[in-house]
PDB file of C-alpha atoms in Angstrom:
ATOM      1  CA  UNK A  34     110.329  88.086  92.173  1.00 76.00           C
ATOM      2  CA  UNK A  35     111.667  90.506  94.876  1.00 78.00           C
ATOM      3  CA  UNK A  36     110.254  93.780  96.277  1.00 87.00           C
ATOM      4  CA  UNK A  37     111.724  97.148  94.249  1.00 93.00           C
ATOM      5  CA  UNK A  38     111.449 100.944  95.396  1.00 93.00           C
ATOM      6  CA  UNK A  39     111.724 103.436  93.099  1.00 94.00           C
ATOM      7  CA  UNK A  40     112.063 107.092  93.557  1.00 95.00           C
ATOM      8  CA  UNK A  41     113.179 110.493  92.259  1.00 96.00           C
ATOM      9  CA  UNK A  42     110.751 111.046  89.299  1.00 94.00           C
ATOM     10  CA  UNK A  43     108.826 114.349  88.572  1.00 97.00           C
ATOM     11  CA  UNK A  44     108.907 117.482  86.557  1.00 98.00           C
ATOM     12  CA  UNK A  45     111.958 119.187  85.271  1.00 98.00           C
ATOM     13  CA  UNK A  46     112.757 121.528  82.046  1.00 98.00           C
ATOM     14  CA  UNK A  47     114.842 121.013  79.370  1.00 98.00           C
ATOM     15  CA  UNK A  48     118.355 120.808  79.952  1.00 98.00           C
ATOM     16  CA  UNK A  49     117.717 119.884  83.894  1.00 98.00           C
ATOM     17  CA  UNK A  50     118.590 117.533  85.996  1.00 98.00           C
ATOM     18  CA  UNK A  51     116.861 114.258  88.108  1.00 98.00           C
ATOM     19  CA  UNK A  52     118.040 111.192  89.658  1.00 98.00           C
ATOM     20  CA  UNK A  53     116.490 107.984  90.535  1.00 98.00           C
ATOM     21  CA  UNK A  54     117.117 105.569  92.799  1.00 97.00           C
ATOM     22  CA  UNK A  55     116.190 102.285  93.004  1.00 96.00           C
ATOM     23  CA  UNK A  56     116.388 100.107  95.974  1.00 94.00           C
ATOM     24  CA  UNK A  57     116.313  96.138  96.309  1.00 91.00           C
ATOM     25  CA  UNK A  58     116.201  95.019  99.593  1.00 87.00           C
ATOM     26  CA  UNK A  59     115.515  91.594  99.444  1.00 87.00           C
ATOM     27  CA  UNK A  60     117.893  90.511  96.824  1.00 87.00           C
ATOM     28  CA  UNK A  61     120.165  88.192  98.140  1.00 85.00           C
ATOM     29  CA  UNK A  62     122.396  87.001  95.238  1.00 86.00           C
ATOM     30  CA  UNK A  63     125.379  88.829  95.308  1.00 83.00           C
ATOM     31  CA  UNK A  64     125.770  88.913  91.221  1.00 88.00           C
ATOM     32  CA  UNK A  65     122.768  90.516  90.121  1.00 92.00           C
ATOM     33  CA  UNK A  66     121.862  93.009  87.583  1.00 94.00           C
ATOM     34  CA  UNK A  67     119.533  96.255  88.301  1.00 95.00           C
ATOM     35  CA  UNK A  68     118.784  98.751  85.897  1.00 96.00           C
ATOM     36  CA  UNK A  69     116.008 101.120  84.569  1.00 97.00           C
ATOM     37  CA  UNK A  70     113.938 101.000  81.409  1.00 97.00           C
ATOM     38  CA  UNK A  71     111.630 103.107  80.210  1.00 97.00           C
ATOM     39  CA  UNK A  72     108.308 103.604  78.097  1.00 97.00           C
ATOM     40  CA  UNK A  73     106.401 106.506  76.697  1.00 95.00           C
ATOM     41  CA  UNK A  74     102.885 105.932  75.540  1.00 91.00           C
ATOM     42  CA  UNK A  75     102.023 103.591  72.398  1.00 94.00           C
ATOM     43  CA  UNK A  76     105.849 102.265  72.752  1.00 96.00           C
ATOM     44  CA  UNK A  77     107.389  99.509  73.230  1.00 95.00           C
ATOM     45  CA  UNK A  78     109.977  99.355  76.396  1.00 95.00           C
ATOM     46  CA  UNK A  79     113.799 100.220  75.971  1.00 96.00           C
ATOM     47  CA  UNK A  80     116.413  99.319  78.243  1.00 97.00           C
ATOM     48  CA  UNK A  81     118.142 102.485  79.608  1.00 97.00           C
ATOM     49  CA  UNK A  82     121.148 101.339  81.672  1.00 97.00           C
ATOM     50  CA  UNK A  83     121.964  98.527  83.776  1.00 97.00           C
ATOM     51  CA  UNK A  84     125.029  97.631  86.361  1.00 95.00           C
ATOM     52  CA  UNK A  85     125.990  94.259  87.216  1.00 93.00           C
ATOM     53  CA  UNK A  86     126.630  93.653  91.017  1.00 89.00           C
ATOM     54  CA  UNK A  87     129.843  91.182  89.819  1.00 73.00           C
ATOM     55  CA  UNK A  88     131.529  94.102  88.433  1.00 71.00           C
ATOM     56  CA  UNK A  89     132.454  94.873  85.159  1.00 76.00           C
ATOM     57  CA  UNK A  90     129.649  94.926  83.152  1.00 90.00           C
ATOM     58  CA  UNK A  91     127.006  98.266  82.244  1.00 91.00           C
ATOM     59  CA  UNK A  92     124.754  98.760  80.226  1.00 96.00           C
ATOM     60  CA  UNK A  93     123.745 102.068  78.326  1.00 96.00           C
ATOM     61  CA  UNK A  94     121.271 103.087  75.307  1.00 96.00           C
ATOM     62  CA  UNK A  95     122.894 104.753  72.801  1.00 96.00           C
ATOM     63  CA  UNK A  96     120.147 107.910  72.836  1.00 94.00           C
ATOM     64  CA  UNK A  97     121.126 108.456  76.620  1.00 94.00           C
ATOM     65  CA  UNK A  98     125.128 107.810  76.575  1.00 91.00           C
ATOM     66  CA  UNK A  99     127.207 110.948  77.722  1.00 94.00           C
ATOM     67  CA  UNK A 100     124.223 112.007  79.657  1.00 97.00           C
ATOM     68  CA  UNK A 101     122.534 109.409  81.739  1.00 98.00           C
ATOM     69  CA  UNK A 102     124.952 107.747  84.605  1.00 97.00           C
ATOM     70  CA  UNK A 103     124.199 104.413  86.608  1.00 96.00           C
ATOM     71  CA  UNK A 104     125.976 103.503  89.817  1.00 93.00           C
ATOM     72  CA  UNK A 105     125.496 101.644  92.774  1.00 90.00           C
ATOM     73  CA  UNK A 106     125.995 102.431  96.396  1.00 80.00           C
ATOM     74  CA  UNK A 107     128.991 100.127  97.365  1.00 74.00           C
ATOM     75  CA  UNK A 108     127.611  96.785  97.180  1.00 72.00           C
ATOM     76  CA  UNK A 109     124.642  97.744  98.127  1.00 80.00           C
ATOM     77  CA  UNK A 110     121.517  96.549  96.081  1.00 91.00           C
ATOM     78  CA  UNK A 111     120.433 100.067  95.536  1.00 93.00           C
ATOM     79  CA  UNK A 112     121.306 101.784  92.159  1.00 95.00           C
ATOM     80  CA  UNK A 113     121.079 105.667  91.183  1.00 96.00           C
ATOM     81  CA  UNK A 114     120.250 106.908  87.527  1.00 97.00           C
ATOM     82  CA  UNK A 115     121.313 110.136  87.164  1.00 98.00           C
ATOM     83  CA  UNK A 116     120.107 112.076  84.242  1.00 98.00           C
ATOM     84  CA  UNK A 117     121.239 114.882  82.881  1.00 98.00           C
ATOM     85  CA  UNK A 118     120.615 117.456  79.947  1.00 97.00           C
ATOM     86  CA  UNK A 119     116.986 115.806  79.976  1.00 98.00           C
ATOM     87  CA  UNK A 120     115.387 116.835  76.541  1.00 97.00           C
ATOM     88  CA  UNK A 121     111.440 116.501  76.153  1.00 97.00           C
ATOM     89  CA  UNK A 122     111.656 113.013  74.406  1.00 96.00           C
ATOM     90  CA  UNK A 123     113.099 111.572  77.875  1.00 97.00           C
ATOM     91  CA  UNK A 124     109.456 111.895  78.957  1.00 97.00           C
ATOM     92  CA  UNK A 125     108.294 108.384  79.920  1.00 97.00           C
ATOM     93  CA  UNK A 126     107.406 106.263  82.710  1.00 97.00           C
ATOM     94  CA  UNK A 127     110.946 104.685  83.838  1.00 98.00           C
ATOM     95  CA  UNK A 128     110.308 101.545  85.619  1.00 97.00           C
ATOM     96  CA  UNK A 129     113.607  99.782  87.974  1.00 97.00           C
ATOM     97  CA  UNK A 130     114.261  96.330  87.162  1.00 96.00           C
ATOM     98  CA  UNK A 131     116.248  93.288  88.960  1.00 95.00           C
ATOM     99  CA  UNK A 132     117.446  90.234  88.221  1.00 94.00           C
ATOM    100  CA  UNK A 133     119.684  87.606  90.574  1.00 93.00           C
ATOM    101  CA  UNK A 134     119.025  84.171  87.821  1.00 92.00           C
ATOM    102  CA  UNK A 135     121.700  82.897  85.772  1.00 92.00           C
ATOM    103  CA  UNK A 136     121.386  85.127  83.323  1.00 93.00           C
ATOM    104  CA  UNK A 137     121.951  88.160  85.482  1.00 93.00           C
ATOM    105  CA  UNK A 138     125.083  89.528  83.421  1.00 93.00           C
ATOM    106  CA  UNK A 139     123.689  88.551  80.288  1.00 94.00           C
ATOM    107  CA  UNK A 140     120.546  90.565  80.991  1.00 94.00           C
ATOM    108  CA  UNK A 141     123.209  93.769  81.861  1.00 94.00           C
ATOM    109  CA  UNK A 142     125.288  92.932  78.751  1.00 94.00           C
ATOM    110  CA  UNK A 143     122.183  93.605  76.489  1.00 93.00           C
ATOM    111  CA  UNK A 144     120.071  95.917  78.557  1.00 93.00           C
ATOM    112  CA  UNK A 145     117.019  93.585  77.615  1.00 92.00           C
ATOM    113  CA  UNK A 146     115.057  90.668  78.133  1.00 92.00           C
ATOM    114  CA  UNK A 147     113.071  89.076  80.779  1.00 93.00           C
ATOM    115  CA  UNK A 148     114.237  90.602  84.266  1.00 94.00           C
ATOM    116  CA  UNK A 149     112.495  88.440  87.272  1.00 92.00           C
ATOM    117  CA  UNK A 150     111.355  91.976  89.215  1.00 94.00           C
ATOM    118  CA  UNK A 151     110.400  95.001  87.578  1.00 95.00           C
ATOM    119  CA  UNK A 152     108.744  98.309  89.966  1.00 95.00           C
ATOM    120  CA  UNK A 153     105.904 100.120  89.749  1.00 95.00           C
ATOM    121  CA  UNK A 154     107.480 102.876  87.889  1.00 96.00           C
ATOM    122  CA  UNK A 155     108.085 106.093  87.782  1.00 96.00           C
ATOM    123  CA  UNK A 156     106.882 109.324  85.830  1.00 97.00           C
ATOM    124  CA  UNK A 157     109.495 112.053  84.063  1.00 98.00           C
ATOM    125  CA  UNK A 158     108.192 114.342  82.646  1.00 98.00           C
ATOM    126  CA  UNK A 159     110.734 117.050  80.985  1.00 98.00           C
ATOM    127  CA  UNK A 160     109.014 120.153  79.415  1.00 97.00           C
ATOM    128  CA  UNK A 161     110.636 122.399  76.538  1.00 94.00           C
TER     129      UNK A 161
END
């Protein structure tokens, strides 16, 4: 399990804009997956997008396609969500997530399953 920092939640309105970022700095496997799910109270957890460090493979929910964008910096092992057109149901706690096994491009390929780090979370909270 490695160390993650999360940051960039808070309070927008409908239609607004946030980005997280998500920072792993003790990963050391060069093929890893980070990502960001998410969960809203008395629900279960759903992956929200994930980027493989290898290249080529993401990783996007079908309710936040076309507005919701995951990059990293460079090969870096710090990834940015950025969310936009945020609608009141986006409203959860999003939590980063990391993974440098074996099944590191499976786990982006699926955007679920066991990850071996997962951060403290963060809240959004988008009002109407």
């Amino acid at each position: 399990q490695v160390a993650l920092e999360e940051s960039g939640g808070g309070s927008v309105q409908a239609g607004g804009s946030m980005r997280l970022t998500c920072t792993a700095p003790t990963v050391t496997n060069v093929k890893n997956c980070m990502g960001w799910f998410r969960q809203q109270p008395g629900k279960e957890r759903e992956g929200i997008a994930f980027i493989y460090a290898g290249g080529g493979t993401k990783y996007y929910a079908d309710f936040v396609t076309g507005r919701f964008l995951i990059r990293r910096e460079g090969t870096s092992n710090t990834v940015f969500l950025q969310m936009d057109n945020l609608k009141p149901e986006d409203t959860a706690m999003y939590y980063c997530a990391a993974d440098e096994g074996p099944l590191a491009r499976r786990l982006c390929s699926l955007g679920a399953g066991t990850f071996g780090s997962v951060g403290q979370g963060t809240q959004v909270t988008v009002s109407s």
